[in-house]
Amino acid sequence: MAEIRPFPRRPGPGRPRASWLVPAAVVVVAALVVAYIVLRLWAHITISSAFFDALGMGGAYSTLIRTSFLLSAAGVVGALVLALPLGLVLGRRVGLLPVRRIGWIAGGAVFVIGLLVLVPSLIGQRDALLAAGEAVPFGKTDPVFGRDVSFFVFTAPVVADLAGLALGALIVPLLTLAGVVVFATAVEGPLGVAQRLLSRAGTLAAVYGGLALIALAVLTWFRRYEAVHTGGELIAGAGRATRDVGIPTTTVAAVVIGLLGVALFALAFAPVRRRLAGTRTMTIIRAGIVVLGVVVVALVVLATPWWLVLVIPLIPLALAARPTGQLTRAVNQQAAQALRGNDAPLRIPTWAYGAAAAGLSVALLILAPIGTAIYDAVGLRGSTLQVERENIQATLESTRTAAGLDGIETSRAEYRRGGVSREAIDAAPASVGSLRFLDLEAALAACRRLQAVNRYYTCQDADLDRYERDGQKQTLFVFGREVDYGAIADFQRRHFSFTHGRGIAMAPVNQIDASGRPSFVVGGLPVRGLDPALERPEIYHGAQPDMPFAVVNTDQPDGFTDERPPTWEGAGIDVEDNRLALTLELGGLPYLGGGRQIWNALSRVETADAQLLIHRDLTSRLDRLAPFLSLDDDPWFVAEGGRMYVMQNAYTRTDRYPYAAQFDGTSYQRHAVTAVMDAYSGETRLYVMDEEDPVIATWRAVYPELFTDRAQMPAGIAAHLRYGEDQFDYQAAALNRFHVTDVDRFFANDDAWASTVETTGRGTEGRRIISPARYSYAVLPGESEERFLLLRYFKPATEGRGIAFSAWLTAESEPDRFGQLRLLRFDVAEDALDSVDTFVASVARDSELSAQIGLRRDQVLRGNTIVVPIGEGLLYVQPLYLDTSADSLPTLWQVVVSLGDGRIYSGSSFPQALERALTAQSPGGGGAAGEGDGTGPPEALPTDVRELVRRAGAAYDAYRTAWNAGDYEEAARRLEEFEQLLQRAREQTGTG
């Protein structure tokens, strides 16, 4: 045998003395990177801990950070467990080349990849793991596995995710191992050392491969549970085919894959490999065929007899493996040839066992979907209702329970045409006051123009709420006067000077001043109209999204007054003690980039008493405190007891409720929390609104410091609770089809509902939108008290049948009845009241109003349609605005009123339009839309057609003159006169 000699040293001068510089530089750079990461982590923990502590919620952050460190440690240990075997087994000397160090190189690579994958993935599972450990039972079980719903919501998904993470992590060293083998074989193969490397690699492959199959088995086992929450509308869980074939087949597959993993792992032990090496090849092959037969028997017995079809390919394979079979002869012939050539006897390599196990696992995984599809197409007989009645029933019941529809109080809506009377209107002042002929967009534009006061103030949103003023309940638009940070680009002023908004504005939804604009009953600076007056009008913490951080209690003047503001007192973070940490957290290194900007800014101001305010808007604050909650899109301002607050609803939701249909990806949702934040101090409380919700009970067990009992909410704050719109929309979406309780009617779907549709927006056509839910005062049938409700209207979903209401859904916002749902069912009859769609169509069909809208075209803005019950009838209102130029404010032009009988009445004000409607329904009142109010009684008008036309032309000319002069009140009066004269002319000529 030829002597093996090392390769000669490369000729030339010796190694340069400075060869250590490159590795040293790498080490220094790596150390700096690690130090920077550690510093940023320290800063994040320091500032976050101070933030939670300032709110009195430090215990929740302690739980969070402690669990994060434990999971990070687990990730490091996991990465070491993955990497060390490569270094220990492959890192030993296997040749004369530097390839002997490839094991440690490969192990290092696996360790780094493992860290990058495992640590963030495990930290990302932190809340899910904590919730699974504290899961509160729902008290409801699924119809397939008989497990409590909490198992599907909390336990099964986190175990499946961890199994998937383990599987992905184990594939990394397997791929690395394959790369090492290929590289080493290519480099050292000529030296005869590849066989030794292959032997060691085979041992490691058995370990990693076996563990990977076990992880796959666990993942497959827990993925079975996903079959019961597919989210379909007719069958939202496992159908008959899935229950009969899919789930049992997957169960068998999971068990078999787990056993294959254990068997493959056993090959890592030398005695097992020696025993296999001494076993004849045909014996192993026959044993494999027996294993396949056992798997088929298990599938037939535990899943379905249909799997007997798998015996068909096994029969020829078993015949070929007989002592006289073709496969046996081929193997014996190959063994004889090896013996004659003095070759090693034929043996099955270790990798072949792994490949066979992996192949069988893949085949088992695809059996379930294939078998389910074939069984559903061929095996099941009968109609869908006959075959799937049990599963349809489960979907109906589970969806109603998950959406909270099973607790709805249902009653008949006995409203009638002509049921609105003057007496009923007088008895329902709050309900009439909720009729919004002041539209949101118009009100918001007016606030920005009239109440912003300063170019750096703005009204970000209009919030609808109720207040008692002068002993009367009123529905008001509420506007917080916040800083317009989009107009402030300078860093110093953005974070140190313009630190807070100021005050609040309010306007009744049904009051218009003489110019056709909102009548602000609260507004100005200082704020006027509130009783008691605001003690702290400053808005340091608000509702607008992404408010920037602020540093207060410095020597910087207020950006609005150029005076140093009073000392702020609240839940902040001390700047002087945390200067480096906040610089690193908010910007980076003190002398680079954003960090340099913050560091220098802090160096130029007085910081002895300075406080840092972060997460200043309630949405971002809740995202930081409780990221597991889903937030409503509409936080709202509240003025109560001399202080201002921001309130926001938050929900628990999941898409894993068994057999519950999904709406926008949600199968279970509850209005679980209402958050309240003091706009001045930032003090924040998360009040639990639904103590029967097991999801919020679980999170409360995990982070008890975050939540406060609803009973501790001050009565003044509770008076401004609003039932969550997103929750209401979810329940309304479910109600469209799931209002029925009979499975046959549900399957037929001939009584489905849809939300009403209305026309809003600019121009002669406007745009069609689904009627949104409305907050309004109302008196429901059988009651006498006006209460603040959230309303939604339904019509038949069948095309062409939506001329009347099908139902209304209401949700209580009053504290003593908060969250109670009531469904008002409308009878379908010839004299049924119009739906919103019909009312809007009537507006479009009215010849006079349509003609006037056509004349003004894009100057016309349609507002939302509001319907409220008044007495024994319904009152419909839609405002129409005029917006004549880009720099003007929309002004109320006409209010359209109906009593649900197909007729509409319009006027330049709500009282005028309402009076016309009431007059028309009174005996002898007539039905013309233009009668009953104006410059004089109809009989006082001239009867000569020529005189009528002349006076109508003069009235129209006077209208145009007044409009061009900006005298909108006079213009409205003249237009009204023109309409009356035109109507009388039509009557006289018989063209009405």
Short mmCIF file of N, CA, C and O in Angstrom, two decimals, residues 941-978:
data_model
loop_
_atom_site.label_atom_id
_atom_site.label_comp_id
_atom_site.label_asym_id
_atom_site.label_seq_id
_atom_site.Cartn_x
_atom_site.Cartn_y
_atom_site.Cartn_z
N LEU A 941 -102.17 81.24 -1.89
CA LEU A 941 -101.42 81.43 -3.12
C LEU A 941 -102.38 81.74 -4.27
O LEU A 941 -103.55 81.34 -4.25
N PRO A 942 -101.89 82.43 -5.30
CA PRO A 942 -102.77 82.76 -6.43
C PRO A 942 -103.19 81.51 -7.18
O PRO A 942 -102.50 80.49 -7.14
N THR A 943 -104.31 81.60 -7.86
CA THR A 943 -104.81 80.46 -8.62
C THR A 943 -104.49 80.60 -10.11
O THR A 943 -104.60 79.62 -10.85
N ASP A 944 -104.14 81.79 -10.57
CA ASP A 944 -103.81 82.00 -11.97
C ASP A 944 -102.44 81.39 -12.26
O ASP A 944 -101.44 81.70 -11.58
N VAL A 945 -102.38 80.51 -13.25
CA VAL A 945 -101.14 79.79 -13.55
C VAL A 945 -100.04 80.75 -13.96
O VAL A 945 -98.88 80.60 -13.56
N ARG A 946 -100.38 81.78 -14.78
CA ARG A 946 -99.36 82.71 -15.21
C ARG A 946 -98.75 83.45 -14.02
O ARG A 946 -97.54 83.66 -13.96
N GLU A 947 -99.60 83.87 -13.06
CA GLU A 947 -99.10 84.56 -11.89
C GLU A 947 -98.22 83.62 -11.04
O GLU A 947 -97.19 84.03 -10.50
N LEU A 948 -98.63 82.36 -10.96
CA LEU A 948 -97.82 81.38 -10.21
C LEU A 948 -96.44 81.23 -10.85
O LEU A 948 -95.41 81.20 -10.16
N VAL A 949 -96.40 81.12 -12.18
CA VAL A 949 -95.12 80.95 -12.87
C VAL A 949 -94.25 82.19 -12.69
O VAL A 949 -93.03 82.10 -12.47
N ARG A 950 -94.90 83.39 -12.79
CA ARG A 950 -94.11 84.61 -12.63
C ARG A 950 -93.49 84.69 -11.23
O ARG A 950 -92.31 84.98 -11.08
N ARG A 951 -94.32 84.42 -10.21
CA ARG A 951 -93.81 84.51 -8.84
C ARG A 951 -92.77 83.41 -8.57
O ARG A 951 -91.81 83.62 -7.83
N ALA A 952 -92.93 82.24 -9.17
CA ALA A 952 -91.94 81.17 -9.01
C ALA A 952 -90.60 81.58 -9.60
O ALA A 952 -89.54 81.36 -9.02
N GLY A 953 -90.66 82.23 -10.80
CA GLY A 953 -89.42 82.69 -11.41
C GLY A 953 -88.73 83.74 -10.55
O GLY A 953 -87.51 83.74 -10.39
N ALA A 954 -89.54 84.65 -9.97
CA ALA A 954 -88.95 85.67 -9.10
C ALA A 954 -88.34 85.06 -7.85
O ALA A 954 -87.27 85.46 -7.40
N ALA A 955 -89.03 84.06 -7.29
CA ALA A 955 -88.51 83.40 -6.09
C ALA A 955 -87.19 82.68 -6.39
O ALA A 955 -86.25 82.70 -5.59
N TYR A 956 -87.12 82.07 -7.59
CA TYR A 956 -85.89 81.36 -7.93
C TYR A 956 -84.74 82.34 -8.16
O TYR A 956 -83.60 82.08 -7.75
N ASP A 957 -85.02 83.48 -8.81
CA ASP A 957 -83.97 84.48 -8.99
C ASP A 957 -83.49 85.00 -7.64
O ASP A 957 -82.29 85.22 -7.43
N ALA A 958 -84.44 85.22 -6.70
CA ALA A 958 -84.06 85.69 -5.37
C ALA A 958 -83.22 84.64 -4.65
O ALA A 958 -82.28 84.96 -3.91
N TYR A 959 -83.56 83.36 -4.86
CA TYR A 959 -82.76 82.27 -4.26
C TYR A 959 -81.31 82.31 -4.76
O TYR A 959 -80.36 82.23 -3.97
N ARG A 960 -81.11 82.44 -6.06
CA ARG A 960 -79.76 82.46 -6.62
C ARG A 960 -78.98 83.68 -6.12
O ARG A 960 -77.80 83.58 -5.81
N THR A 961 -79.65 84.81 -6.02
CA THR A 961 -78.97 86.02 -5.53
C THR A 961 -78.51 85.82 -4.08
O THR A 961 -77.38 86.16 -3.72
N ALA A 962 -79.41 85.30 -3.25
CA ALA A 962 -79.06 85.08 -1.85
C ALA A 962 -77.94 84.05 -1.71
O ALA A 962 -77.03 84.18 -0.88
N TRP A 963 -77.99 83.02 -2.53
CA TRP A 963 -76.96 81.97 -2.46
C TRP A 963 -75.59 82.52 -2.84
O TRP A 963 -74.59 82.27 -2.15
N ASN A 964 -75.54 83.27 -3.91
CA ASN A 964 -74.27 83.84 -4.34
C ASN A 964 -73.73 84.84 -3.34
O ASN A 964 -72.51 85.04 -3.22
N ALA A 965 -74.64 85.48 -2.58
CA ALA A 965 -74.21 86.45 -1.57
C ALA A 965 -73.82 85.77 -0.27
O ALA A 965 -73.34 86.44 0.67
N GLY A 966 -73.99 84.46 -0.17
CA GLY A 966 -73.63 83.74 1.05
C GLY A 966 -74.69 83.79 2.12
O GLY A 966 -74.46 83.35 3.25
N ASP A 967 -75.89 84.31 1.80
CA ASP A 967 -76.99 84.37 2.77
C ASP A 967 -77.80 83.08 2.62
O ASP A 967 -78.84 83.03 1.97
N TYR A 968 -77.31 82.00 3.26
CA TYR A 968 -77.90 80.69 3.04
C TYR A 968 -79.28 80.55 3.68
O TYR A 968 -80.13 79.80 3.19
N GLU A 969 -79.50 81.24 4.76
CA GLU A 969 -80.81 81.18 5.39
C GLU A 969 -81.87 81.79 4.47
O GLU A 969 -82.95 81.23 4.27
N GLU A 970 -81.59 82.96 3.91
CA GLU A 970 -82.52 83.59 2.97
C GLU A 970 -82.67 82.74 1.72
O GLU A 970 -83.78 82.61 1.16
N ALA A 971 -81.55 82.12 1.27
CA ALA A 971 -81.61 81.26 0.09
C ALA A 971 -82.55 80.09 0.33
O ALA A 971 -83.35 79.72 -0.55
N ALA A 972 -82.46 79.47 1.52
CA ALA A 972 -83.33 78.34 1.83
C ALA A 972 -84.79 78.77 1.85
O ALA A 972 -85.69 78.05 1.36
N ARG A 973 -85.06 79.97 2.40
CA ARG A 973 -86.45 80.46 2.45
C ARG A 973 -87.00 80.71 1.05
O ARG A 973 -88.14 80.35 0.74
N ARG A 974 -86.19 81.33 0.20
CA ARG A 974 -86.62 81.61 -1.17
C ARG A 974 -86.82 80.32 -1.98
O ARG A 974 -87.73 80.22 -2.81
N LEU A 975 -85.95 79.33 -1.76
CA LEU A 975 -86.09 78.05 -2.46
C LEU A 975 -87.37 77.35 -2.03
O LEU A 975 -88.09 76.75 -2.84
N GLU A 976 -87.69 77.46 -0.74
CA GLU A 976 -88.92 76.88 -0.25
C GLU A 976 -90.14 77.54 -0.90
O GLU A 976 -91.12 76.87 -1.29
N GLU A 977 -90.09 78.86 -1.03
CA GLU A 977 -91.17 79.58 -1.67
C GLU A 977 -91.32 79.14 -3.13
O GLU A 977 -92.43 78.93 -3.63
N PHE A 978 -90.20 79.00 -3.83
CA PHE A 978 -90.20 78.54 -5.22
C PHE A 978 -90.86 77.16 -5.33
O PHE A 978 -91.69 76.91 -6.22
#
